[in-house]
mmCIF file of C-alpha atoms and ligand atoms in Angstrom:
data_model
loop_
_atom_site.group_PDB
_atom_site.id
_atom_site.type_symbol
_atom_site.label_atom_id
_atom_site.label_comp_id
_atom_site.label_asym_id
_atom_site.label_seq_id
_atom_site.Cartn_x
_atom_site.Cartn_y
_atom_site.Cartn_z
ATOM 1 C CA UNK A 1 -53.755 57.707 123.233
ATOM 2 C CA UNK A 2 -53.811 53.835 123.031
ATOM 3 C CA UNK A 3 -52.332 51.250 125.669
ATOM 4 C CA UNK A 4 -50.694 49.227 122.758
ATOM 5 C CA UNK A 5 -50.445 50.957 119.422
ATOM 6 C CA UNK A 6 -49.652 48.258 116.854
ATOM 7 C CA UNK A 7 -50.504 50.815 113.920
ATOM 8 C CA UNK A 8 -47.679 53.249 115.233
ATOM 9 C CA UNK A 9 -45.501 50.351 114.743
ATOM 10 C CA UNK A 10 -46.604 48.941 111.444
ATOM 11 C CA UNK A 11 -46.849 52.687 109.653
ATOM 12 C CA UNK A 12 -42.862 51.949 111.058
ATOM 13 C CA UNK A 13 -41.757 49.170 109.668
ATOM 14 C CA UNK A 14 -44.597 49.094 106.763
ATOM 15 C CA UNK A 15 -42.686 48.759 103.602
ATOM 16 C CA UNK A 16 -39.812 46.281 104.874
ATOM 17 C CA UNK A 17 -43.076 43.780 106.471
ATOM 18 C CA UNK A 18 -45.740 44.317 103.174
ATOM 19 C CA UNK A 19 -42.312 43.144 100.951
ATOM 20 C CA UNK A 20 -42.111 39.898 103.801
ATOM 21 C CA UNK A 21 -45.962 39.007 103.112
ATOM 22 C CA UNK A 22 -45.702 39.748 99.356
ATOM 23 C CA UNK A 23 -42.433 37.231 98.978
ATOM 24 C CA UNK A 24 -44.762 34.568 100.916
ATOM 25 C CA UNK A 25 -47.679 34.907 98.484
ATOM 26 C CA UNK A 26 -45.046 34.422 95.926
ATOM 27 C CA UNK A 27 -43.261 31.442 96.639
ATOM 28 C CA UNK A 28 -46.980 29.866 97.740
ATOM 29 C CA UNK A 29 -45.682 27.811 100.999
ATOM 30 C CA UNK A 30 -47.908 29.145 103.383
ATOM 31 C CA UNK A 31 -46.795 25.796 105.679
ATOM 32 C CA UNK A 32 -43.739 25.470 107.109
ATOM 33 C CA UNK A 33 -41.975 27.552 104.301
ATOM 34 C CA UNK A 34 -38.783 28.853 104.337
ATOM 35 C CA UNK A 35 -39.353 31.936 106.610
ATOM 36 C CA UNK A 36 -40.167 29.561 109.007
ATOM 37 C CA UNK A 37 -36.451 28.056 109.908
ATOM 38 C CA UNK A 38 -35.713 30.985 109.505
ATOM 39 C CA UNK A 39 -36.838 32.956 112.116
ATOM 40 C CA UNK A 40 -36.032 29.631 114.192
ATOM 41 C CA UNK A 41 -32.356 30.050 113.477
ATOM 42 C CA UNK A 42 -32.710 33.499 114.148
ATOM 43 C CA UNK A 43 -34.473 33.639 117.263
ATOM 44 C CA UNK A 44 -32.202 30.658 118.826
ATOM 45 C CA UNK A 45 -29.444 33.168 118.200
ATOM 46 C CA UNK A 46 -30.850 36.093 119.685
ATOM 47 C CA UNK A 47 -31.998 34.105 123.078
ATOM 48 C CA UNK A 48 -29.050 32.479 123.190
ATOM 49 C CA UNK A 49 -30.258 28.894 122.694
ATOM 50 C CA UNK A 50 -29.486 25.738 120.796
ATOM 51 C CA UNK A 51 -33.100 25.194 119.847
ATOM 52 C CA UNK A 52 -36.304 26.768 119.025
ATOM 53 C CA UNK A 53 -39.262 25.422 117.476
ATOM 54 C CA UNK A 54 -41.730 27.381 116.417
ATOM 55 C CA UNK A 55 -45.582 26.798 117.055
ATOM 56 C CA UNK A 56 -48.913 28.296 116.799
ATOM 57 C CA UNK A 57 -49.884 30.110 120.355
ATOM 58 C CA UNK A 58 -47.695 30.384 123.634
ATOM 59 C CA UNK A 59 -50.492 28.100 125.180
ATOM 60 C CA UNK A 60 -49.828 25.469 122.959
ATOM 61 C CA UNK A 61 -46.177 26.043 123.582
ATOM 62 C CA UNK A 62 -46.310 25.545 127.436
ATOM 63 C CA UNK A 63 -48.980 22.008 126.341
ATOM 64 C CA UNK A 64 -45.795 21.203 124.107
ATOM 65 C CA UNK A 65 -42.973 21.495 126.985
ATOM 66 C CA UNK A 66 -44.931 19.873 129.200
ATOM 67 C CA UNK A 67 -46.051 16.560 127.045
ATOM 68 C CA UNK A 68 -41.918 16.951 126.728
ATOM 69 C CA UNK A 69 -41.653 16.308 130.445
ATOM 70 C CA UNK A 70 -44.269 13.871 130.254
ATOM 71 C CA UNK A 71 -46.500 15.654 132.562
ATOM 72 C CA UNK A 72 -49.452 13.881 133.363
ATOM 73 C CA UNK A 73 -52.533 12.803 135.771
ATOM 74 C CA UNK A 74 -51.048 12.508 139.012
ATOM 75 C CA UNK A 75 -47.763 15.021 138.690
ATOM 76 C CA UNK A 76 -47.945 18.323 140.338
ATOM 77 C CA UNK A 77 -46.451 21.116 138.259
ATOM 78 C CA UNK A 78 -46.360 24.499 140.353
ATOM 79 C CA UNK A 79 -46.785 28.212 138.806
ATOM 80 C CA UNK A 80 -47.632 31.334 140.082
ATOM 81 C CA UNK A 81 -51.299 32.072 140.769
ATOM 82 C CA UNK A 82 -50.371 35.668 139.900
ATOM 83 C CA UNK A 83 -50.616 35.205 135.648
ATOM 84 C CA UNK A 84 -52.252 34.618 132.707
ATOM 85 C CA UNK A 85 -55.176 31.774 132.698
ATOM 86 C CA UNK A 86 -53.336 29.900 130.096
ATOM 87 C CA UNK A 87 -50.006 29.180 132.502
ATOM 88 C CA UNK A 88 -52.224 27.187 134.897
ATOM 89 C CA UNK A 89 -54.736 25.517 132.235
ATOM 90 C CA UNK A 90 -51.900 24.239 130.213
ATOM 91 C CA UNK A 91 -51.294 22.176 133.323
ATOM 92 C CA UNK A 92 -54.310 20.895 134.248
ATOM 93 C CA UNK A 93 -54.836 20.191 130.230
ATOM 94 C CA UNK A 94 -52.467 17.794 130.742
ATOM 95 C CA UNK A 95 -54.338 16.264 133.301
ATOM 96 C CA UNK A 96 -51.884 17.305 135.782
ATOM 97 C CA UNK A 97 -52.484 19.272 139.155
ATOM 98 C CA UNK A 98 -51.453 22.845 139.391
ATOM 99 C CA UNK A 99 -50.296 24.052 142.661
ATOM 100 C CA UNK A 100 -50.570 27.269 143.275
ATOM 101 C CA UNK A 101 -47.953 29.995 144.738
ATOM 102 C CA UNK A 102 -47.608 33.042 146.086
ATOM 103 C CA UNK A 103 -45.813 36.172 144.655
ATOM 104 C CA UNK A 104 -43.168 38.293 145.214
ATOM 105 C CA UNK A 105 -44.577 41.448 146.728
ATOM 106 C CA UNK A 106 -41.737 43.740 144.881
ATOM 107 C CA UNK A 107 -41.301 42.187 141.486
ATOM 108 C CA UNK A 108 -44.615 40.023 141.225
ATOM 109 C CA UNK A 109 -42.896 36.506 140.323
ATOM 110 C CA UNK A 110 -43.210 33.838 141.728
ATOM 111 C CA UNK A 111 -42.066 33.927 145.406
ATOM 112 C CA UNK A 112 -39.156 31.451 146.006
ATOM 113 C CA UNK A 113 -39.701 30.690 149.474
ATOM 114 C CA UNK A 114 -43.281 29.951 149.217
ATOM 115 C CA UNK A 115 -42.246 27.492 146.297
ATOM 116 C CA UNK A 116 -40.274 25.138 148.404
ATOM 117 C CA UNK A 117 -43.146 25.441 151.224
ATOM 118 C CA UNK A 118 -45.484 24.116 148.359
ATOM 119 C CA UNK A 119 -43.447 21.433 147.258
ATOM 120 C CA UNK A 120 -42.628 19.959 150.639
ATOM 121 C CA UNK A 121 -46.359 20.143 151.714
ATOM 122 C CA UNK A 122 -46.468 17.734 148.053
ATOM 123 C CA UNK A 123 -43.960 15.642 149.618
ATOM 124 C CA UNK A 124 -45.442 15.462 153.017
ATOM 125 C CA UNK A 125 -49.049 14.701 151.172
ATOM 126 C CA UNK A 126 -47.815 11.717 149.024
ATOM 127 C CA UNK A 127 -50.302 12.194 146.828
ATOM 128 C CA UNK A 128 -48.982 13.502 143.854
ATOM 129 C CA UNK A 129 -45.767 13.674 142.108
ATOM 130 C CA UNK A 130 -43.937 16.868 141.949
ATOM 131 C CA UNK A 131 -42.523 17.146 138.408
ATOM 132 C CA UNK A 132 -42.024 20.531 136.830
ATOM 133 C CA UNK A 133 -42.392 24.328 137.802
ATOM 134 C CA UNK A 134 -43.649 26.735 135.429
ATOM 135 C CA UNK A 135 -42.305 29.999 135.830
ATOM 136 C CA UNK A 136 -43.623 33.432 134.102
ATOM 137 C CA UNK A 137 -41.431 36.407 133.338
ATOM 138 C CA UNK A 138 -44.388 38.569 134.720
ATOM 139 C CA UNK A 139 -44.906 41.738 132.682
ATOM 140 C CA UNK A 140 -41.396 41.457 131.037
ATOM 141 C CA UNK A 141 -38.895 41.360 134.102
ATOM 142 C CA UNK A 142 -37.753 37.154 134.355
ATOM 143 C CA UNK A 143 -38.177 35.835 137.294
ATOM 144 C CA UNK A 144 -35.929 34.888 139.881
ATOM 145 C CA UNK A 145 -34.367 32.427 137.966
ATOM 146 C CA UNK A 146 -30.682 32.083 140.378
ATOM 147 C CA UNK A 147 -32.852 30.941 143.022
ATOM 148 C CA UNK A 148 -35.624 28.558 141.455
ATOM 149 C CA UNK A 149 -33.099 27.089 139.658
ATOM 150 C CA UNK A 150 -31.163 25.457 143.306
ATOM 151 C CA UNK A 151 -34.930 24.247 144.481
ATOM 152 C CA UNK A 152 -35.649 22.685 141.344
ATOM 153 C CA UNK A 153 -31.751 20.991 141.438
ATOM 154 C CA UNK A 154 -32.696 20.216 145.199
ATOM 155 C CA UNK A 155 -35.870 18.634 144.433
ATOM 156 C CA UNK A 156 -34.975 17.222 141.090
ATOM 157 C CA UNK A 157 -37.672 19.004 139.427
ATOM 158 C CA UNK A 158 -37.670 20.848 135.531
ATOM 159 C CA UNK A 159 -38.432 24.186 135.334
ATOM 160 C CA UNK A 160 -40.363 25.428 132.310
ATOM 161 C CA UNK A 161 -40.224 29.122 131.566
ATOM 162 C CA UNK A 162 -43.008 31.094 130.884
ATOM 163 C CA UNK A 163 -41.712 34.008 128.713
ATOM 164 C CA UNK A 164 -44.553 34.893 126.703
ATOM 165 C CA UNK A 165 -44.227 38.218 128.498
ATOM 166 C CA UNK A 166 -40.862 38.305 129.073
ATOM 167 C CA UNK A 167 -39.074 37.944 125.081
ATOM 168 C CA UNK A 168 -35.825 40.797 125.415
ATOM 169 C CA UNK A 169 -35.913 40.208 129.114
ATOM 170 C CA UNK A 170 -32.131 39.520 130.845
ATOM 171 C CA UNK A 171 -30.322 38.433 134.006
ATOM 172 C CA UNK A 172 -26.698 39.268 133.652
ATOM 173 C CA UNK A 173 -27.090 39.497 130.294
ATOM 174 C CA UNK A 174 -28.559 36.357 129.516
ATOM 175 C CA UNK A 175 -31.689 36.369 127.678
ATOM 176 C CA UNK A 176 -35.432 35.398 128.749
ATOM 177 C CA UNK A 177 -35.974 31.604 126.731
ATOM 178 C CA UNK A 178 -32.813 30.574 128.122
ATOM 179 C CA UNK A 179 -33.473 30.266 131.824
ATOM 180 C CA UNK A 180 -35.850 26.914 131.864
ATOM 181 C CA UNK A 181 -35.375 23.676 130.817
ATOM 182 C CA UNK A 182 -37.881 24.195 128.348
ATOM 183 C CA UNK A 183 -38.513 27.717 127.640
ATOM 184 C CA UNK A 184 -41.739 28.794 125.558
ATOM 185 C CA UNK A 185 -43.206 32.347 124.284
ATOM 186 C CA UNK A 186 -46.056 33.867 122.552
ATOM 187 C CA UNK A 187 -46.419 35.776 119.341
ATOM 188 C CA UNK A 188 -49.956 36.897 120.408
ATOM 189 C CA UNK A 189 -49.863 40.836 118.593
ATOM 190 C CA UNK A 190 -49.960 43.124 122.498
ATOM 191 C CA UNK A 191 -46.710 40.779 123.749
ATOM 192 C CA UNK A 192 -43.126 42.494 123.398
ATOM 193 C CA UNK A 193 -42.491 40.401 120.131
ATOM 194 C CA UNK A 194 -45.723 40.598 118.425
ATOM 195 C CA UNK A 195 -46.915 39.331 115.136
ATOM 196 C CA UNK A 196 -50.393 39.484 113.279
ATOM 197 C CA UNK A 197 -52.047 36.803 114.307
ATOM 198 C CA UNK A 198 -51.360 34.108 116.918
ATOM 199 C CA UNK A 199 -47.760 32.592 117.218
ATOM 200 C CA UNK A 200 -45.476 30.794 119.660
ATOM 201 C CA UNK A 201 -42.007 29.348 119.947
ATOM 202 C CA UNK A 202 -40.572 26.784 122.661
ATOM 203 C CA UNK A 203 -36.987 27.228 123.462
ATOM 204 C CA UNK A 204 -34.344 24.669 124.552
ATOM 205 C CA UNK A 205 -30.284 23.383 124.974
ATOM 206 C CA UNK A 206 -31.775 19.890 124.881
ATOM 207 C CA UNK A 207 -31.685 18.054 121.496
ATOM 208 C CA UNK A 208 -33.383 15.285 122.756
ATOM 209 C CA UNK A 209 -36.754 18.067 123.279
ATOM 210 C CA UNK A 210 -36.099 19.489 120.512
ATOM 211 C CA UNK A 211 -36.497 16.209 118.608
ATOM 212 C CA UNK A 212 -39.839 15.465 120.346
ATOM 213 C CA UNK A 213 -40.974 18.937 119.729
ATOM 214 C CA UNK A 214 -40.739 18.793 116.103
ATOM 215 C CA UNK A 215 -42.651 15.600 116.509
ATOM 216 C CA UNK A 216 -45.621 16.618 119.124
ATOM 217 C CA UNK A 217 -46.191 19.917 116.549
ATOM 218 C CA UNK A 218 -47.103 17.974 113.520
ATOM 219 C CA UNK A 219 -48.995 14.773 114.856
ATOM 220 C CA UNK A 220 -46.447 13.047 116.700
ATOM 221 C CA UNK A 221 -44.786 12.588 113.080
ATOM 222 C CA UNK A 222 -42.144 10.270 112.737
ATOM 223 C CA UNK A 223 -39.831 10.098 109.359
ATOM 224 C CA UNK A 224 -43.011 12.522 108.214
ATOM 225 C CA UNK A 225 -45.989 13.766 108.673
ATOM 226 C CA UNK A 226 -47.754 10.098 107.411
ATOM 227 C CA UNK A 227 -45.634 8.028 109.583
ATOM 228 C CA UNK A 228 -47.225 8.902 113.285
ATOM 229 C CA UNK A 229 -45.009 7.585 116.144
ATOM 230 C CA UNK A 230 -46.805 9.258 119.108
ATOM 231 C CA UNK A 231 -49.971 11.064 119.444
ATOM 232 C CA UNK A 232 -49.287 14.868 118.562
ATOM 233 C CA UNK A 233 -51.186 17.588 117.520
ATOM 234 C CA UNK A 234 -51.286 20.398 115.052
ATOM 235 C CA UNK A 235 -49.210 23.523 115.667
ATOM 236 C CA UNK A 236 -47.559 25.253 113.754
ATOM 237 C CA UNK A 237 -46.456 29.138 113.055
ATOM 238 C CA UNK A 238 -48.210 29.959 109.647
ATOM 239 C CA UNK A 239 -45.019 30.960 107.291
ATOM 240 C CA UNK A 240 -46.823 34.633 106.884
ATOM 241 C CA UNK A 241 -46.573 34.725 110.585
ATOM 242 C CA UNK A 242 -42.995 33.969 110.710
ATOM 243 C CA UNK A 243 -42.475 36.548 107.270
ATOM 244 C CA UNK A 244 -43.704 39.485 109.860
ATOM 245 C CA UNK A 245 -41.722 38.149 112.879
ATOM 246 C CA UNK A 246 -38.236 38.572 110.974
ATOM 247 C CA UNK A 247 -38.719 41.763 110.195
ATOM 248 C CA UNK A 248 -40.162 42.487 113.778
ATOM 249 C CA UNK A 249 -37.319 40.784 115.410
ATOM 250 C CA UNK A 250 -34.746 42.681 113.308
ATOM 251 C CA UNK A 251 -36.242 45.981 114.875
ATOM 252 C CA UNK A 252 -36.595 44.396 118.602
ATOM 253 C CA UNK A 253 -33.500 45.386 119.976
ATOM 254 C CA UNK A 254 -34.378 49.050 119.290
ATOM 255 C CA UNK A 255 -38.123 48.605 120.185
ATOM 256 C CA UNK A 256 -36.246 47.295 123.582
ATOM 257 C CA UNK A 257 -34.544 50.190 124.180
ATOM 258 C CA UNK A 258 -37.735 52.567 123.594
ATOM 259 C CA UNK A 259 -39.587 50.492 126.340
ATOM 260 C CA UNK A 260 -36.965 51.198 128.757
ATOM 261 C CA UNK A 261 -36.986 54.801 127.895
ATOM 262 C CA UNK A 262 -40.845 54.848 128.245
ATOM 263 C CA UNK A 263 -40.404 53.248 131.725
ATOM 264 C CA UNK A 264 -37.821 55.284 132.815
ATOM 265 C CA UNK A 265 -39.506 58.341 131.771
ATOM 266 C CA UNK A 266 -42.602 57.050 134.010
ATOM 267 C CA UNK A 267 -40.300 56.447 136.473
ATOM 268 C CA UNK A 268 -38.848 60.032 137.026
ATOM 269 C CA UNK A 269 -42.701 61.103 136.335
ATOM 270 C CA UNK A 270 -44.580 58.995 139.179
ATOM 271 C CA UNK A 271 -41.974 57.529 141.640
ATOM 272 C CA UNK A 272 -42.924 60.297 144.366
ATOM 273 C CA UNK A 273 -46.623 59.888 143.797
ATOM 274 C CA UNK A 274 -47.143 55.795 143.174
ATOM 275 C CA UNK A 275 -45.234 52.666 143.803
ATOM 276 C CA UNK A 276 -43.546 52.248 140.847
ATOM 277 C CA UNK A 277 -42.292 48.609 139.400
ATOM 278 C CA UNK A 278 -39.585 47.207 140.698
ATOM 279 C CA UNK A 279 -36.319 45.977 138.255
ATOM 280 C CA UNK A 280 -33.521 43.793 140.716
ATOM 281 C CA UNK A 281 -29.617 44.742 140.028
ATOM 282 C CA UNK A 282 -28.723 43.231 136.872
ATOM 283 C CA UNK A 283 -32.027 42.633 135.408
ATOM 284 C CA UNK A 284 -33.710 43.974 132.333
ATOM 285 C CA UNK A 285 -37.104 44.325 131.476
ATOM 286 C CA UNK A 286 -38.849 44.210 128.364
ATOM 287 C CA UNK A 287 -41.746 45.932 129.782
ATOM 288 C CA UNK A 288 -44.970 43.741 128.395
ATOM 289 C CA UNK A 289 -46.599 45.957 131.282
ATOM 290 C CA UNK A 290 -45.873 49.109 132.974
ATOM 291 C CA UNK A 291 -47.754 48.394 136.427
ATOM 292 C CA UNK A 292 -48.397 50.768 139.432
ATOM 293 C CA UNK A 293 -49.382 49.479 142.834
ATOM 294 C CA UNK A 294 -52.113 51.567 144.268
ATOM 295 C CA UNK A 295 -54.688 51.378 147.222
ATOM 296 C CA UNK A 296 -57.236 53.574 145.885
ATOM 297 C CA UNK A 297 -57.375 51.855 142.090
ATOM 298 C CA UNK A 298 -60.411 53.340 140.929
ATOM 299 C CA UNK A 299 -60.205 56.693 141.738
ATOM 300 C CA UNK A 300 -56.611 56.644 140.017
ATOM 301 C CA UNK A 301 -57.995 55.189 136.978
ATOM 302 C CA UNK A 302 -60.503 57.801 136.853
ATOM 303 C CA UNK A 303 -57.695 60.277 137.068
ATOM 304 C CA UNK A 304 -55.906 58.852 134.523
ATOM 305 C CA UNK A 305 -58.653 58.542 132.687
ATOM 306 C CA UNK A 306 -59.621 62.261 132.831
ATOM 307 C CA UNK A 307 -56.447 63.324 131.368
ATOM 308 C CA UNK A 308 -56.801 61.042 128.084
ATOM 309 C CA UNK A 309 -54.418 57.934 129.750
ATOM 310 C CA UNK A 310 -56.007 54.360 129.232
ATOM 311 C CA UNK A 311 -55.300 51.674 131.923
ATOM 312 C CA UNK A 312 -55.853 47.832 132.335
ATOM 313 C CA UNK A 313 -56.119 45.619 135.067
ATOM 314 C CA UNK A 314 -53.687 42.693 135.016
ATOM 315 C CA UNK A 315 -54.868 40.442 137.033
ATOM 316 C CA UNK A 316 -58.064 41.195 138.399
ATOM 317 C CA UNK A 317 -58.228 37.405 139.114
ATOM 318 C CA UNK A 318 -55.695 35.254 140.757
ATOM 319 C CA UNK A 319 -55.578 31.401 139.226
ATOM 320 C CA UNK A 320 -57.086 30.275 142.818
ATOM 321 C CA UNK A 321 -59.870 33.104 142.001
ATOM 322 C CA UNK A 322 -60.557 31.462 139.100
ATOM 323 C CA UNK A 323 -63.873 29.301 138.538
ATOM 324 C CA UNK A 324 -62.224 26.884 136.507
ATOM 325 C CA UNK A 325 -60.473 25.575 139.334
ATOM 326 C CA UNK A 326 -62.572 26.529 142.538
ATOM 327 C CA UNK A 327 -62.466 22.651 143.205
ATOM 328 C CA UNK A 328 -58.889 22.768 144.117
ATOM 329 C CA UNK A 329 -60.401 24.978 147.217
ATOM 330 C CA UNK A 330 -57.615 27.525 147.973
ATOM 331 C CA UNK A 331 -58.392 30.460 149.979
ATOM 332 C CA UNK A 332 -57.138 34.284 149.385
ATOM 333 C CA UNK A 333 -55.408 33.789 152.603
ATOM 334 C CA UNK A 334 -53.274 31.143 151.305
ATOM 335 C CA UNK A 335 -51.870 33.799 148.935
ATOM 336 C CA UNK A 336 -51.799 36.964 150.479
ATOM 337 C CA UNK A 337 -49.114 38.861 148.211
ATOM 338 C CA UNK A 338 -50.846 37.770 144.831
ATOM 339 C CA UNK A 339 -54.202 38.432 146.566
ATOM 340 C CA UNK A 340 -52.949 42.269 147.568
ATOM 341 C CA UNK A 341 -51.642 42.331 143.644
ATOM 342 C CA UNK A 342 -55.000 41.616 142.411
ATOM 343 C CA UNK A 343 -56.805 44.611 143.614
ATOM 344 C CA UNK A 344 -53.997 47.160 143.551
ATOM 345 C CA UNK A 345 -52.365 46.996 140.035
ATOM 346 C CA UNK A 346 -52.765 48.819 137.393
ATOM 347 C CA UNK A 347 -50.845 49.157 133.700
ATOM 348 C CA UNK A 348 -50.168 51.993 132.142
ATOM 349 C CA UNK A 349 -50.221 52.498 128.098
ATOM 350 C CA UNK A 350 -46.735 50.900 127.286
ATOM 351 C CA UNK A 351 -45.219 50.418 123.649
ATOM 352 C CA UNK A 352 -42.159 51.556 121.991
ATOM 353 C CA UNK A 353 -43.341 53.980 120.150
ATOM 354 C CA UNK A 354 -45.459 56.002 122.939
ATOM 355 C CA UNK A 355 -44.172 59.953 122.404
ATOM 356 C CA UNK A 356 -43.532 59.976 126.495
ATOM 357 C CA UNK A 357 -43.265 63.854 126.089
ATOM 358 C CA UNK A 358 -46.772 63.877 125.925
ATOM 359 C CA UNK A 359 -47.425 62.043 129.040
HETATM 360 C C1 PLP B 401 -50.134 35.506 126.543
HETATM 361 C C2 PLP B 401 -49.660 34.543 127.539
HETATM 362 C C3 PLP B 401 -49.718 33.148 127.316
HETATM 363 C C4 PLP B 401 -50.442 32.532 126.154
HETATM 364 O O1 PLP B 401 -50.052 32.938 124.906
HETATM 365 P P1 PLP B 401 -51.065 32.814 123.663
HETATM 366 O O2 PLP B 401 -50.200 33.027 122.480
HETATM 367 O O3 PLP B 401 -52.117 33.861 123.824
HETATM 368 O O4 PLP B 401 -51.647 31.434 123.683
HETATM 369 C C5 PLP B 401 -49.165 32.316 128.264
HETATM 370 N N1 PLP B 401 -48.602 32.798 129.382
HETATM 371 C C6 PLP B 401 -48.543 34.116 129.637
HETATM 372 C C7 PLP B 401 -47.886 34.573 130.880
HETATM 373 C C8 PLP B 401 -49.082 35.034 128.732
HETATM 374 O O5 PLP B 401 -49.026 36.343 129.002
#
């Protein structure tokens, strides 16, 4: 059995993506071809947006919202320190301060109340300016977007959303990308909308963004890529990239549904022998992860192991665990929820087209 089986899914959907590639090699615009807009079109639909832009990585698409806000040395931008690396390094890439907060215990967000003790300990500092919160849809489910949505209004800060886990995700039926100011994703192959090869998108209602976006992706360009109005970079999805993503997308809503059947299924199997993930009233998942909370981790990984089930560890390492910023001297103790999180989860194989009666 494999945690992620990407070949189960292309032997799927084989002839309808080799016909996507082949049409690229054919028309020969490998940059910014037509597939490209697109899928942009296409995906703006589907979340529910005005705009998406399309990019090379979800890291570069959180460095792209953020030189958007003009995030910079001396701005504190605060995520959870229960996520990927590239959440928090996006940050201090920008030469900003990340400020670390604790999770929710039940659906492993980022903990509201914890937020707004953060940012008025900011305040109270004077140091630095509180600017933006970045938050991730952890494993799929969004995060509690009702309620970081009043601090950020009450503090006048932008909240970027981190939904390179959490593409399909919903709240009341309104989809993951639309929640932040600036919304971004990943195309990285393991995430719930995967393509072969690195990918991103950044998501947003705001023209104005959307302008600069264009602009920041291909070297700050101005009326084109020769006239350079601001200092950019280079990042773009490759058009083959984009090719596989249509067809991908076209099958998501279905892959979406399989997920949730998967998770159900290990739902009914392991609710009365693990602590099973927990999905709020009115929200859906999309189920990057399927992640159990146990004391004894490696015994049950051994178990699992022993009957022919793979499992991961995400997060071993909180972002105030992290070497990379050990100077900005946090203590477990100043996150005790994410801290728990770190050396009790454990994921489960999860992909849409896992045959759950063999599990
Ligand atoms: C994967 C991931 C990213 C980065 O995406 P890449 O495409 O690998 O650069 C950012 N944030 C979270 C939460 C992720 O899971």
């Amino acid at each position: 059995m494999q945690f992620i089986d990407l070949a189960a899914q292309y032997q799927y959907l084989k002839e309808k993506i080799d016909a996507r590639i082949q049409a690229v090699l054919d028309h020969g615009q490998y940059i910014m071809g037509p597939e490209v807009e697109e899928l942009e079109s296409k995906l703006s639909e589907y979340v529910g947006v005005k705009n998406t832009v399309s990019c090379a990585n979800g890291t570069d698409a959180l460095t792209l919202a953020l030189m958007v806000l003009d995030v910079k040395q001396g701005d504190a931008v605060f995520c959870p320190t229960f996520t990927f690396f590239a959440t928090a390094e996006a940050i201090a890439f920008e030469g900003a301060t990340p400020i670390f907060v604790d999770s929710n215990k039940d659906t492993f967000n980022i903990c509201p109340q914890d937020l707004e003790k953060r940012i008025q300990h900011v305040i109270n500092e004077g140091k630095l300016r509180p600017k933006a919160i970045i938050a991730v849809d952890l494993f799929g489910l969004p995060a509690n977007y009702p309620a970081l949505r009043k601090i950020a209004d009450k503090y006048d800060l932008k909240i970027i959303e981190d939904a390179a886990q959490g593409f399909g995700g919903e709240i009341n039926g309104k989809r993951a990308g639309s929640f932040g100011d600036i919304s971004t994703t990943s195309f990285f192959p393991a995430k719930p909308l995967g393509c072969y090869g690195d990918g991103g998108a950044v998501f947003t209602d705001n023209d104005e963004f959307a302008e600069l976006l264009i602009s920041y992706r291909v070297h700050g360009k101005g009326k084109d890529k020769y006239d350079n109005v601001r200092i950019g970079m280079n990042s773009r999805l490759d058009t083959i990239q984009a090719a596989i993503l249509l067809e991908k997308l076209e099958a998501f809503p279905s892959e979406l549904k399989a997920r949730n059947k998967v998770a159900q299924h290990y739902n009914e199997e392991l609710s009365n022998l693990y602590n099973i993930p927990t999905i709020p009233r009115n929200y859906l998942s999309s189920w990057a992860q399927y992640t159990l909370q146990v004391d004894d981790r490696d015994q049950v990984m051994a178990e699992f192991k022993a009957k022919g089930v793979p499992t991961m560890i995400y997060y071993g390492t909180c972002m105030h665990q992290q070497t990379a910023f050990r100077h900005l001297n946090y203590t477990d103790e100043d996150f005790p929820v994410a801290t728990k999180l770190s050396d009790t989860v454990l994921s489960l194989p999860m992909h849409p087209y896992l045959d759950v009666k063999y599990n």
